Short mmCIF file of C-alpha atoms in Angstrom, two decimals:
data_model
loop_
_atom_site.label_atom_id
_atom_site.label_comp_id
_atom_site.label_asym_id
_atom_site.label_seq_id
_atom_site.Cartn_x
_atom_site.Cartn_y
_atom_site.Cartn_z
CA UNK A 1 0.00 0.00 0.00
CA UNK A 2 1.64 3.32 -0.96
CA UNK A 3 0.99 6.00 1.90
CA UNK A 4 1.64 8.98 0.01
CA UNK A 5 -1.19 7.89 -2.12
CA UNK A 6 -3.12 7.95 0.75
CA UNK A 7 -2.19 10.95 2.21
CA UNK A 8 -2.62 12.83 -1.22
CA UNK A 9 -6.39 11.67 -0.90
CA UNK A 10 -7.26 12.33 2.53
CA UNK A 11 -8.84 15.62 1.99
CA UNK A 12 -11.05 14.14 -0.74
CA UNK A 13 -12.30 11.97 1.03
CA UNK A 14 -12.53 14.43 3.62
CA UNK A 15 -14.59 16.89 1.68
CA UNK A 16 -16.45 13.59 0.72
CA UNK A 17 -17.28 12.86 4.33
CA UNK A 18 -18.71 16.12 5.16
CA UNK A 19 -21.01 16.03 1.94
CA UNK A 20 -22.33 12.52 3.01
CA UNK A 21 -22.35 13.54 6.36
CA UNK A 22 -24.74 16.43 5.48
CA UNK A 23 -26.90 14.87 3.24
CA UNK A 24 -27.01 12.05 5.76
CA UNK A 25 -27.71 13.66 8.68
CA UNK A 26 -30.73 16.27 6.89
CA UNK A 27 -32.10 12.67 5.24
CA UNK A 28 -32.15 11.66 8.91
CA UNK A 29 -33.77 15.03 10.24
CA UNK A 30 -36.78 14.40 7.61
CA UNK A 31 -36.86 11.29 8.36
CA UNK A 32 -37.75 11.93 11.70
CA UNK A 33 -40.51 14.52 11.02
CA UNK A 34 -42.12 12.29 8.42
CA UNK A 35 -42.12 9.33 10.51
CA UNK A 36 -43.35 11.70 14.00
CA UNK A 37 -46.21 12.88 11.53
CA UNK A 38 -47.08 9.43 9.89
CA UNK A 39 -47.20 8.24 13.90
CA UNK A 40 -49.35 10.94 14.87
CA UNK A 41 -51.67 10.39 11.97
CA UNK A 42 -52.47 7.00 12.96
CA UNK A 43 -52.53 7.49 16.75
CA UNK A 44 -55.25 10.08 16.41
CA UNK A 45 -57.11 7.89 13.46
CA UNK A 46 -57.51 11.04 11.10
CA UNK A 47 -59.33 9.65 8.35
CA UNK A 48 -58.14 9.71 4.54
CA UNK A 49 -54.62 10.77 5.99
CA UNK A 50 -54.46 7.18 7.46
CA UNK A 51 -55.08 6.01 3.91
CA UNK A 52 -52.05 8.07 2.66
CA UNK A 53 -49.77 6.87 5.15
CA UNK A 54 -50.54 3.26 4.43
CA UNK A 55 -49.70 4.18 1.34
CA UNK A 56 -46.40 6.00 1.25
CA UNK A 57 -45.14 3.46 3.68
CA UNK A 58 -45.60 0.41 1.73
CA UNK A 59 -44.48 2.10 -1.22
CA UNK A 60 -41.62 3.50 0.06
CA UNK A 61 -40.45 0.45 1.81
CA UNK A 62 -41.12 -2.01 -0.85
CA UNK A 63 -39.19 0.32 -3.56
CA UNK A 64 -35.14 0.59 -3.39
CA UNK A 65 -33.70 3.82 -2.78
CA UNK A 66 -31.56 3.59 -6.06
CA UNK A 67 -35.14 3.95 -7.88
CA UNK A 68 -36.26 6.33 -5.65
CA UNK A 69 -33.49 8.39 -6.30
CA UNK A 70 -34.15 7.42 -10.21
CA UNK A 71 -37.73 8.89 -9.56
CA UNK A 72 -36.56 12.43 -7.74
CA UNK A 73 -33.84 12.85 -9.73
CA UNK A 74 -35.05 11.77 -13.41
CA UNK A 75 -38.28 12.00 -13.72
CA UNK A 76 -39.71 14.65 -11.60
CA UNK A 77 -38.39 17.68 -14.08
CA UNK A 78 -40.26 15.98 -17.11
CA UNK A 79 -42.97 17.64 -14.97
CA UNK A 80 -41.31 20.33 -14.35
CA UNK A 81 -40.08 19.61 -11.15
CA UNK A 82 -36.63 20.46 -10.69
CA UNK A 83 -34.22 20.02 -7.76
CA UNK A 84 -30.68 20.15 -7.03
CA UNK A 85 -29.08 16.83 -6.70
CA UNK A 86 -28.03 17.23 -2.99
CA UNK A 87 -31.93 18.48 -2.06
CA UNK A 88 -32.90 15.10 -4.04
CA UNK A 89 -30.40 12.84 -2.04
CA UNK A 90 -32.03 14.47 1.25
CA UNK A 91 -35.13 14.30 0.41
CA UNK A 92 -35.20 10.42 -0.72
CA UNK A 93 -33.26 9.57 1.96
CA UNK A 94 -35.81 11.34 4.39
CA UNK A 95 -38.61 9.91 2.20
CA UNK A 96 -37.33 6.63 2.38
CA UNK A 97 -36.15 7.12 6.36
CA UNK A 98 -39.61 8.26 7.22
CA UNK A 99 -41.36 4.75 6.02
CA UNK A 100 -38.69 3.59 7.83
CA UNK A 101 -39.28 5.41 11.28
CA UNK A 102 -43.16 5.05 11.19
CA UNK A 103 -42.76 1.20 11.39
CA UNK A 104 -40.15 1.73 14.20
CA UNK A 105 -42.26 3.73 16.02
CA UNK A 106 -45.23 1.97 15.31
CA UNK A 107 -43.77 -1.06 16.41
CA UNK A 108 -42.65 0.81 20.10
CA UNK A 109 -45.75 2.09 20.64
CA UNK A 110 -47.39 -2.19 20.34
CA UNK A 111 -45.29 -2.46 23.69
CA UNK A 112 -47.01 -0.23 25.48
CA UNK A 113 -49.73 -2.18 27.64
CA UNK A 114 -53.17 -1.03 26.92
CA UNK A 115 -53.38 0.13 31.03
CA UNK A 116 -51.17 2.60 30.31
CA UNK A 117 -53.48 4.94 27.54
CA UNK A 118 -56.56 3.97 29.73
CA UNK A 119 -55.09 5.21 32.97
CA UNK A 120 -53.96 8.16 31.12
CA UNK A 121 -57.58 8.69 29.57
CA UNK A 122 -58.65 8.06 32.94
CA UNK A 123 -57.33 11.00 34.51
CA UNK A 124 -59.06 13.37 32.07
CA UNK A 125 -56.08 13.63 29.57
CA UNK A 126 -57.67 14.17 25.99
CA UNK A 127 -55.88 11.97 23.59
CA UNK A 128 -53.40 13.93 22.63
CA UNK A 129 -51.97 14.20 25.90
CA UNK A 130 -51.99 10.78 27.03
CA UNK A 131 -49.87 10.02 23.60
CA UNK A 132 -47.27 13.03 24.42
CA UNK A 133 -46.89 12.98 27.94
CA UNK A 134 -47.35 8.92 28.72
CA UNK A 135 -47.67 7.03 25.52
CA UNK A 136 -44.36 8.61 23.19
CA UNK A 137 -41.56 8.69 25.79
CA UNK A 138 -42.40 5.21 27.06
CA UNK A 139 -42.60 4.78 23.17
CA UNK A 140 -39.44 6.41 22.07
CA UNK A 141 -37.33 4.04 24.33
CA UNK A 142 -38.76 1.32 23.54
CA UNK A 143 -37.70 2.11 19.77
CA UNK A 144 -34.79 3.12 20.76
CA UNK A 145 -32.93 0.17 18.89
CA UNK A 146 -34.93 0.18 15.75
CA UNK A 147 -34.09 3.91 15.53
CA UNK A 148 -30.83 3.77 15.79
CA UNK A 149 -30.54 0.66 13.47
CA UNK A 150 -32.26 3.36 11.01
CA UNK A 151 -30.08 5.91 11.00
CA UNK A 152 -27.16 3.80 10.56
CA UNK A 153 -29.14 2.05 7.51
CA UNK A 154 -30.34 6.06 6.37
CA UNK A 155 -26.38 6.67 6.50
CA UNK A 156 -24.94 3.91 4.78
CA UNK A 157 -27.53 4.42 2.26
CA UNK A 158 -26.16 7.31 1.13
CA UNK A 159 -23.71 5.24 -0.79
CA UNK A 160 -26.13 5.14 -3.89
CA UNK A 161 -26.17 8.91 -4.30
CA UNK A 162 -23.19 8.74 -6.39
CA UNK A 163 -25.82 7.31 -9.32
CA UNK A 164 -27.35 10.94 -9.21
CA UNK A 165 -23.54 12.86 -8.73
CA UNK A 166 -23.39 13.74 -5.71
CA UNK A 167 -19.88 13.96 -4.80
CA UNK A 168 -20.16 11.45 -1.49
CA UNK A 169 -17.54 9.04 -0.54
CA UNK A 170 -18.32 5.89 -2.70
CA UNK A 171 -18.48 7.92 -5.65
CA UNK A 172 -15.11 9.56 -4.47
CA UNK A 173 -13.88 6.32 -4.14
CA UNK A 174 -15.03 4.93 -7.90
CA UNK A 175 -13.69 8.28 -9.08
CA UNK A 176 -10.31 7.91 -8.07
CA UNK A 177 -9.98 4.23 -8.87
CA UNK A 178 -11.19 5.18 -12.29
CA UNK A 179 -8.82 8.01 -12.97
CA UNK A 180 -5.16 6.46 -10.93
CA UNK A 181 -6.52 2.58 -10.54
CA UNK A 182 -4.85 2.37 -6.89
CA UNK A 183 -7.61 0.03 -5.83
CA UNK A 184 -6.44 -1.15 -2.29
CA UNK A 185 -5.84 2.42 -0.68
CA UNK A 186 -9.28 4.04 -2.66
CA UNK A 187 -11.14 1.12 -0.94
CA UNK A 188 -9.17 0.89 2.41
CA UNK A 189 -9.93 4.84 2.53
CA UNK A 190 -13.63 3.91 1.57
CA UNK A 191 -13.96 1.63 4.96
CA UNK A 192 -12.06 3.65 7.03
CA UNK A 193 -13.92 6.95 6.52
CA UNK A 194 -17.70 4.75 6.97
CA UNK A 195 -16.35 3.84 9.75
CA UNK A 196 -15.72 7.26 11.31
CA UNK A 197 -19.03 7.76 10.26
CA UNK A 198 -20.71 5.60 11.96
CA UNK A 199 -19.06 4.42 14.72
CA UNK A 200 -19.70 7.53 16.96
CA UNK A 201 -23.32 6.90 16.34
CA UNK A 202 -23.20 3.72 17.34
CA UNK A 203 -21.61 4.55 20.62
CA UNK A 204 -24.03 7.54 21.10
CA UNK A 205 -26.72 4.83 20.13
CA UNK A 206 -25.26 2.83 22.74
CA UNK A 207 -25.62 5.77 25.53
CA UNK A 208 -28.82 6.55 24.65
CA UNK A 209 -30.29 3.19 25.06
CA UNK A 210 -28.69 2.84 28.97
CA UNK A 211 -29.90 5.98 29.40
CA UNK A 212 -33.16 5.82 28.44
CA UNK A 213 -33.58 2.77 30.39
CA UNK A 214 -35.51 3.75 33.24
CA UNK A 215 -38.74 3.81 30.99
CA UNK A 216 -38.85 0.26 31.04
CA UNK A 217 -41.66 -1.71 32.39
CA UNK A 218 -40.55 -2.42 36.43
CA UNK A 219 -43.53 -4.78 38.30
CA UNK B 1 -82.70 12.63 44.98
CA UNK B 2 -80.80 15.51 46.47
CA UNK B 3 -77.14 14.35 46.85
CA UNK B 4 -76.97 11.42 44.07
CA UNK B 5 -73.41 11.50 42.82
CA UNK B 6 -73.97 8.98 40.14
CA UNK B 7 -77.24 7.47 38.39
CA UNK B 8 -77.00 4.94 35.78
CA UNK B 9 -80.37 4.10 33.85
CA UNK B 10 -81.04 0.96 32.04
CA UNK B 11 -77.24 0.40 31.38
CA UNK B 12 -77.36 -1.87 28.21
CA UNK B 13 -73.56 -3.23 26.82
CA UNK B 14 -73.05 -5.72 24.45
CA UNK B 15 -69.62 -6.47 22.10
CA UNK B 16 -70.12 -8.53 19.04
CA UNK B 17 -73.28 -9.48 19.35
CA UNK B 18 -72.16 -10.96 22.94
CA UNK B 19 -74.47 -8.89 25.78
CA UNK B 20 -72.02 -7.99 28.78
CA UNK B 21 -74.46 -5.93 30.73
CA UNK B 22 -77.82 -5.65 30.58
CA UNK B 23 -80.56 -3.17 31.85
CA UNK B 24 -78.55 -2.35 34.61
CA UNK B 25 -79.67 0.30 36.75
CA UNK B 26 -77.83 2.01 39.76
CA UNK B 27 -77.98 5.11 42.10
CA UNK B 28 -75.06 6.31 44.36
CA UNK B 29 -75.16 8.53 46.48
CA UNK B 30 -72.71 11.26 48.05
CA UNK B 31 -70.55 9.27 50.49
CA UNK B 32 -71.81 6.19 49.96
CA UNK B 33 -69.19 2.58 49.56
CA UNK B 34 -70.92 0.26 46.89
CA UNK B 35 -69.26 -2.90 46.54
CA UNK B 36 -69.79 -5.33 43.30
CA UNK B 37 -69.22 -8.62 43.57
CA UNK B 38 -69.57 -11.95 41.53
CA UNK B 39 -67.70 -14.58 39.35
CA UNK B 40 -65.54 -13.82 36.67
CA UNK B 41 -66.49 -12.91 33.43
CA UNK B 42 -70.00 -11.23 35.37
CA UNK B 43 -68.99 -8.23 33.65
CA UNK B 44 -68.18 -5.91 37.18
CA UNK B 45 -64.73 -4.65 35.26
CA UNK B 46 -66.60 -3.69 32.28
CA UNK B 47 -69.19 -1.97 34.46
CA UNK B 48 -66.60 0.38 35.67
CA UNK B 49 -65.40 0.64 32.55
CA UNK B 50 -68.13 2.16 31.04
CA UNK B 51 -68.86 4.62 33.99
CA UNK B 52 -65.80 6.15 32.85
CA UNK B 53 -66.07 5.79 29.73
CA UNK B 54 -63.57 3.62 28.37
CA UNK B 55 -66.20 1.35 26.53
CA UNK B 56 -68.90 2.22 24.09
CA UNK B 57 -72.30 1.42 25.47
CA UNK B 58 -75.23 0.17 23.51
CA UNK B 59 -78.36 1.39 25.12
CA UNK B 60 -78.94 3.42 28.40
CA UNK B 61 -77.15 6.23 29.83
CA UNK B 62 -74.90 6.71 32.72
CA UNK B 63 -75.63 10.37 34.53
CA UNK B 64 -72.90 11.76 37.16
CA UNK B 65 -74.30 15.06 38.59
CA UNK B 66 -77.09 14.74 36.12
CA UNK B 67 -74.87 14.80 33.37
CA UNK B 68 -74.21 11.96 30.86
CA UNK B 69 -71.13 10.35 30.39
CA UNK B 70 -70.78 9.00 27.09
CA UNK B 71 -67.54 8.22 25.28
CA UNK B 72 -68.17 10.03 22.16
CA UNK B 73 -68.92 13.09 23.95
CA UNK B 74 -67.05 16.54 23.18
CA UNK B 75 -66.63 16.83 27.12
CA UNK B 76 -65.32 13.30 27.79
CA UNK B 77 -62.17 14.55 29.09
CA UNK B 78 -64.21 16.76 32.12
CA UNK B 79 -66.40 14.28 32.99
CA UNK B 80 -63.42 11.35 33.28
CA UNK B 81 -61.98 13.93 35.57
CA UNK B 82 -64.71 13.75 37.88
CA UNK B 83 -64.27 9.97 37.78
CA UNK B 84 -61.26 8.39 39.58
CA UNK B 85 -60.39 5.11 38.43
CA UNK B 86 -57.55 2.64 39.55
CA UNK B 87 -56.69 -0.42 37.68
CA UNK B 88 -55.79 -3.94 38.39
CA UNK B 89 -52.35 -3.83 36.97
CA UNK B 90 -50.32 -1.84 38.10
CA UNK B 91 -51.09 1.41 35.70
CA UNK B 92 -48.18 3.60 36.64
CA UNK B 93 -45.68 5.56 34.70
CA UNK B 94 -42.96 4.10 34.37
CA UNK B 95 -41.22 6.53 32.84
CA UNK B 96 -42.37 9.31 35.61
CA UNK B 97 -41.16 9.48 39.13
CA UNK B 98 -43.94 8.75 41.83
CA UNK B 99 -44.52 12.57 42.57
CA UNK B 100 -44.82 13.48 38.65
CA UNK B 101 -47.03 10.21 37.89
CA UNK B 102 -49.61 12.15 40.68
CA UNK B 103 -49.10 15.96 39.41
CA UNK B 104 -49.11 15.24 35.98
CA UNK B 105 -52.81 14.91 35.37
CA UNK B 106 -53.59 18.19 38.05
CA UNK B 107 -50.92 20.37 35.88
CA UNK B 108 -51.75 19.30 32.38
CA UNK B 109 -55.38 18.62 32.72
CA UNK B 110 -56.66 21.04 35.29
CA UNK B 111 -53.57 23.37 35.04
CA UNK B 112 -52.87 24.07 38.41
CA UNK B 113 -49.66 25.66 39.11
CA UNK B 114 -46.99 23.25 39.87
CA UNK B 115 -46.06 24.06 43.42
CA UNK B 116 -49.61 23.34 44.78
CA UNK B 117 -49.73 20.19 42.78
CA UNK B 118 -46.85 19.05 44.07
CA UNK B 119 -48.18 20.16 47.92
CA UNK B 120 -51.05 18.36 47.36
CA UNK B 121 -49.52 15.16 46.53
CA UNK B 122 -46.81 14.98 49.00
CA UNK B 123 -49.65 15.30 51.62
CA UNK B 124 -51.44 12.48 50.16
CA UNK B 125 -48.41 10.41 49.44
CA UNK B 126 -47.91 11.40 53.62
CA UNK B 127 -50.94 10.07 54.28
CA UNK B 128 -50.56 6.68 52.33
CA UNK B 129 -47.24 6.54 54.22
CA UNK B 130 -45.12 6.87 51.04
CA UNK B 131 -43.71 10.62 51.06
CA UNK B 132 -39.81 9.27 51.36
CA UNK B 133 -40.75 7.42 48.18
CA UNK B 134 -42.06 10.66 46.21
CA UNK B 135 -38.90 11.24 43.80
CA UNK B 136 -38.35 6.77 43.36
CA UNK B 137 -39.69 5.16 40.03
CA UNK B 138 -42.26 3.00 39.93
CA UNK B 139 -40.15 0.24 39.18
CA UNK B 140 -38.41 0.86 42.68
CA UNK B 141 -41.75 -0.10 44.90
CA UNK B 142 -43.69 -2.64 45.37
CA UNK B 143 -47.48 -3.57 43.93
CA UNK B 144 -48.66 -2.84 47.37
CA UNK B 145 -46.93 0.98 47.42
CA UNK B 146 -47.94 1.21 43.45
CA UNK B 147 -51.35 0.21 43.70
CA UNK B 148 -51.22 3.07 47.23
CA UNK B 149 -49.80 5.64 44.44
CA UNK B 150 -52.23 5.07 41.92
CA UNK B 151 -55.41 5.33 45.06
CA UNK B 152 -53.68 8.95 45.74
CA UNK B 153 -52.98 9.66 41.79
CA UNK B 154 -56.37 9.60 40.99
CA UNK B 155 -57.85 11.21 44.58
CA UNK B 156 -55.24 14.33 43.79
CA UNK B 157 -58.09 15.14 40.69
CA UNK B 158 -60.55 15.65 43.34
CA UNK B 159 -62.68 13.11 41.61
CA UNK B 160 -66.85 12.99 42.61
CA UNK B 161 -66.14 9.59 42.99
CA UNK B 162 -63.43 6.91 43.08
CA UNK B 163 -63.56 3.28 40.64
CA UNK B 164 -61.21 1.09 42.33
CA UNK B 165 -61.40 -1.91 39.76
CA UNK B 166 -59.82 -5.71 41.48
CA UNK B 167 -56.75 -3.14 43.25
CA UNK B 168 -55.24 -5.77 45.25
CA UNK B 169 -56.29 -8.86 42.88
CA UNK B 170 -52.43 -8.89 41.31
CA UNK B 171 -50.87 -8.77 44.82
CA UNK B 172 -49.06 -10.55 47.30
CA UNK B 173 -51.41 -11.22 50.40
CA UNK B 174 -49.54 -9.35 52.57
CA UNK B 175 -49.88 -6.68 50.29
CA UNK B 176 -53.36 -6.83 50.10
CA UNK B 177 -53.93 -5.14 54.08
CA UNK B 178 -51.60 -1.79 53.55
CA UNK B 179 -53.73 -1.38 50.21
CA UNK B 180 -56.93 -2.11 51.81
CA UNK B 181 -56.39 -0.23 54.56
CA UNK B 182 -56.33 3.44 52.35
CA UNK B 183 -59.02 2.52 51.24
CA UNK B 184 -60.89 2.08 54.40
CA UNK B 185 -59.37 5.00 55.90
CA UNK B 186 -60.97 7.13 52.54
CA UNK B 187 -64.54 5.19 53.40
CA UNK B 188 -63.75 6.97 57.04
CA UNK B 189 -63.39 10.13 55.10
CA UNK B 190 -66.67 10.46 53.49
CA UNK B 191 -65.04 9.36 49.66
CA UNK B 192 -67.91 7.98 47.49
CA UNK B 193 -66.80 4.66 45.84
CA UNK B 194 -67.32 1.64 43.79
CA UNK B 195 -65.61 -1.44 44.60
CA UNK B 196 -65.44 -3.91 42.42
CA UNK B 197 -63.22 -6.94 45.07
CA UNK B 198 -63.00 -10.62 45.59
CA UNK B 199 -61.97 -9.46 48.74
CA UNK B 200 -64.97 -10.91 50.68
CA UNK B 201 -64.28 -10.02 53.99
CA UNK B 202 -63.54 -6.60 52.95
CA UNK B 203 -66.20 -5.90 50.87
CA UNK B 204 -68.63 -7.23 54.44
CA UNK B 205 -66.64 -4.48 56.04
CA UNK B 206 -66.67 -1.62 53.95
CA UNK B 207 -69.74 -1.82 52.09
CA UNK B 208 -72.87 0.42 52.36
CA UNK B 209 -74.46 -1.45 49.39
CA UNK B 210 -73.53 -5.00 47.79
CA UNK B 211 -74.68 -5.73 44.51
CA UNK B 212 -74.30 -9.11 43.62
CA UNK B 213 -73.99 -9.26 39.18
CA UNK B 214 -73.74 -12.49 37.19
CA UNK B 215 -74.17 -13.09 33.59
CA UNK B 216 -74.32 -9.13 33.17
CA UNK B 217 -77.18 -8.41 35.54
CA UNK B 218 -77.71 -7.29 38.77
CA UNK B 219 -78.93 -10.50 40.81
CA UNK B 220 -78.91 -9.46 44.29
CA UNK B 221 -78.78 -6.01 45.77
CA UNK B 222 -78.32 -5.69 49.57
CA UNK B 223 -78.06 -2.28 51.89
CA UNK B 224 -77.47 -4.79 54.48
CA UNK B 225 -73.70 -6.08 54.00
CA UNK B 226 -73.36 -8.24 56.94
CA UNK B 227 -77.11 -10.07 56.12
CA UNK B 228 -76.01 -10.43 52.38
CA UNK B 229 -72.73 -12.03 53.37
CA UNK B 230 -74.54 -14.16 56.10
CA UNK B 231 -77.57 -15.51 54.67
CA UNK B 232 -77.81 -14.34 50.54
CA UNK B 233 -81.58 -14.59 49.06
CA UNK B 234 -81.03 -15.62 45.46
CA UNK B 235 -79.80 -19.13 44.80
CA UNK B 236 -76.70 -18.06 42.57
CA UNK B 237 -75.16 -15.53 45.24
CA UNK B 238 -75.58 -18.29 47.48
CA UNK B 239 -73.89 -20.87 45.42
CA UNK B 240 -71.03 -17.54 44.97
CA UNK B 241 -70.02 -16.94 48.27
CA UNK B 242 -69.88 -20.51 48.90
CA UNK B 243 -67.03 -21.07 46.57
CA UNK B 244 -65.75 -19.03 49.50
CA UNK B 245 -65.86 -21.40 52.07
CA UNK B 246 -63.69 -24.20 52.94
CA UNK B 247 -64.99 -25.91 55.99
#
């Protein structure tokens, strides 16, 4: 392995990094608020919106991202709507993250024993309230797995944004082994900067879940 | 009558096509214990259920203060606040320390300012015997000093009158006494309640009224606890209570 090679592509890979890393991260954002609304919609049962949900998640979940991205990117200005390529790679990756996030949360919120909305209820909290103040939290860390398994599948995913040019890290990678052919430190690079990627969010994950803890059920 | 709490008329419940409760009719007064008793499946939890309005009801209404309850209803939310209710399981929580689980419904709900929320319930935790315990989990007690937190979380809405659904029927029997006990002591204190408790030698002590439900209807009403535990008159409360006896 030749360092200087490496060393003479650190800082595009670098740049790469903090591309992916933004894209990423505002994919993950979206996510987030899709998914919270898509939850929200089917806690409170508001009709024809539960319909669309249903929808978008089963589409969304049962399409890859590569032809999502196809879709944005391709053939959304044949009808006129046009978008830069890094608001495309955010917004499918938020598309896609939100599907993603409403089963998560959806799936939380089964563990939560019946008592627990009917005590709420009981105490004169409207609906609303018993989901944000008792339902949600006990929700949230009960997800708090499937979330974080999410965002580290929203971030790797970025990988196929290099099919619609974004400048990320695997299409840094191809780039260069195109253009100079020096496979093994393009790829060793490749895994290396994933890995500093991702590996703080797995420890954060990590934190998070201990902390969060205390929500379990204790009898 | 002048100080009926509660008057439910012809209460008719049914879930696919199954009838639960049927023409079941029921005044309470201010201050008065009611205890309902029978086997499983008689349909007492559902009973309380609808009072507060968890379950839909087919026919008949259910009046507290001369207002109906009803589950659809825009006001719902007031009227369930009128209504305390405490669960079998234990309904804490868990994600709220004891003293937030009891101020949370009195600051969101009623929005009274924190501080006198917070008074309130450490002098009802005192008088459960569980203020050292205000600022522990729920997870951290046991059933007897959760089910003693949830008694106090719903009597901190000021509720017209207290549900207390099978309290002690998850518990430990030595449990069962220190819950009991509250509740006794809130009998002393003029709190109107329903009872729903295989608790038989409780319910003979507490009880201003028995009613006596099987197969969704009221069978047996007595004013006269300590007669109706003694010497029942219908055949099927008789046959009950017997399943009580061992000798």
């Amino acid at each position: 392995m030749d360092m200087s090679v490496i060393n003479s592509y650190i800082p595009l890979y670098r740049d790469a990094l903090l591309l992916t890393l933004r894209i990423g991260w505002q994919g993950v954002f979206w996510a987030f608020i899709i998914g919270l609304g898509c939850t929200l919609i089917r806690q409170l049962r508001i009709p024809v919106l539960r319909g669309v949900v249903t929808v978008y998640v089963e589409l969304l979940r049962n399409t890859p991202l590569l032809v999502q991205l196809f879709f944005l990117y391709f053939a959304l200005p044949k009808i006129g709507i046009r978008i830069s390529a890094e608001v495309c790679g955010s917004l499918g990756l938020g598309l896609l993250g939100g599907a993603y996030m409403a089963e998560t949360f959806r799936s939380g919120l089964d563990n939560i024993a019946p008592v627990q909305e009917e005590s709420a209820l009981s105490l004169g909290m409207s609906r609303y309230q018993t989901l944000r103040y008792v339902i949600f939290p006990q929700a949230a860390s009960a997800s708090m797995a499937g979330i974080l398994a999410n965002v580290i599948f929203l971030l790797k995913e970025t990988s196929v944004f290099s099919v619609i040019s974004l400048m990320d890290l695997m299409f840094t990678a191809k780039d260069l082994i195109g253009m100079y052919a020096k496979t093994i430190e393009c790829l060793t690079l490749l895994v290396m900067f994933y890995l500093i990627m991702l590996l703080p969010v797995s420890l954060l994950g990590t934190v998070l879940e201990r902390r969060l803890r205390f929500a379990e059920f204790g009898n | 009558m002048e100080n009926e709490v509660l008057r439910i008329e012809h209460l008719h419940k049914e879930f696919e096509g199954n009838v639960i409760l049927k023409d079941l009719n029921l005044t309470v007064r201010r201050g008065e214990v009611i205890v309902v008793i029978g086997p499983s499946g008689c349909g007492k939890s559902t009973f309380l259920r609808c009072i507060n309005a968890l379950e839909d009801i087919q026919g008949g209404q259910i009046l507290l203060d001369g207002h109906p309850v009803r589950r659809d209803a825009k006001d719902v939310t007031q009227m369930r606040q009128k209504i305390g209710m405490v669960f079998q399981s234990y309904d804490l929580f868990p994600h709220k320390t004891i003293l937030h689980n009891i101020t949370l419904a009195p600051e969101k709900v009623q929005k009274r300012p924190r501080a006198e929320a917070e008074k309130e319930a450490m002098e009802l935790l005192e008088r459960v015997g569980l203020a050292d315990r205000a600022g522990d989990y729920p997870r951290q007690l046991s059933g007897g000093q959760k089910q003693r937190v949830a008694i106090v979380r719903a009597l901190c809405m000021h509720p017209e009158i207290l549900l207390l659904d099978e309290i002690t029927a998850a518990l430990d029997p030595e449990m069962v006494h220190e819950v009991l006990e509250v509740v006794v002591s809130l009998a002393r204190l003029g709190s109107t309640m329903l009872i729903v408790t295989h608790e038989m030698a409780f319910a003979r002590a507490i009880a201003d009224r028995v009613l006596f439900l099987d197969g969704g209807e009221i069978v047996e009403e007595s004013s006269d606890p300590k007669a109706f535990f003694t010497k029942p008159q219908t055949p099927r409360a008789q046959a009950f209570l017997k399943t009580f006896d061992y000798e």
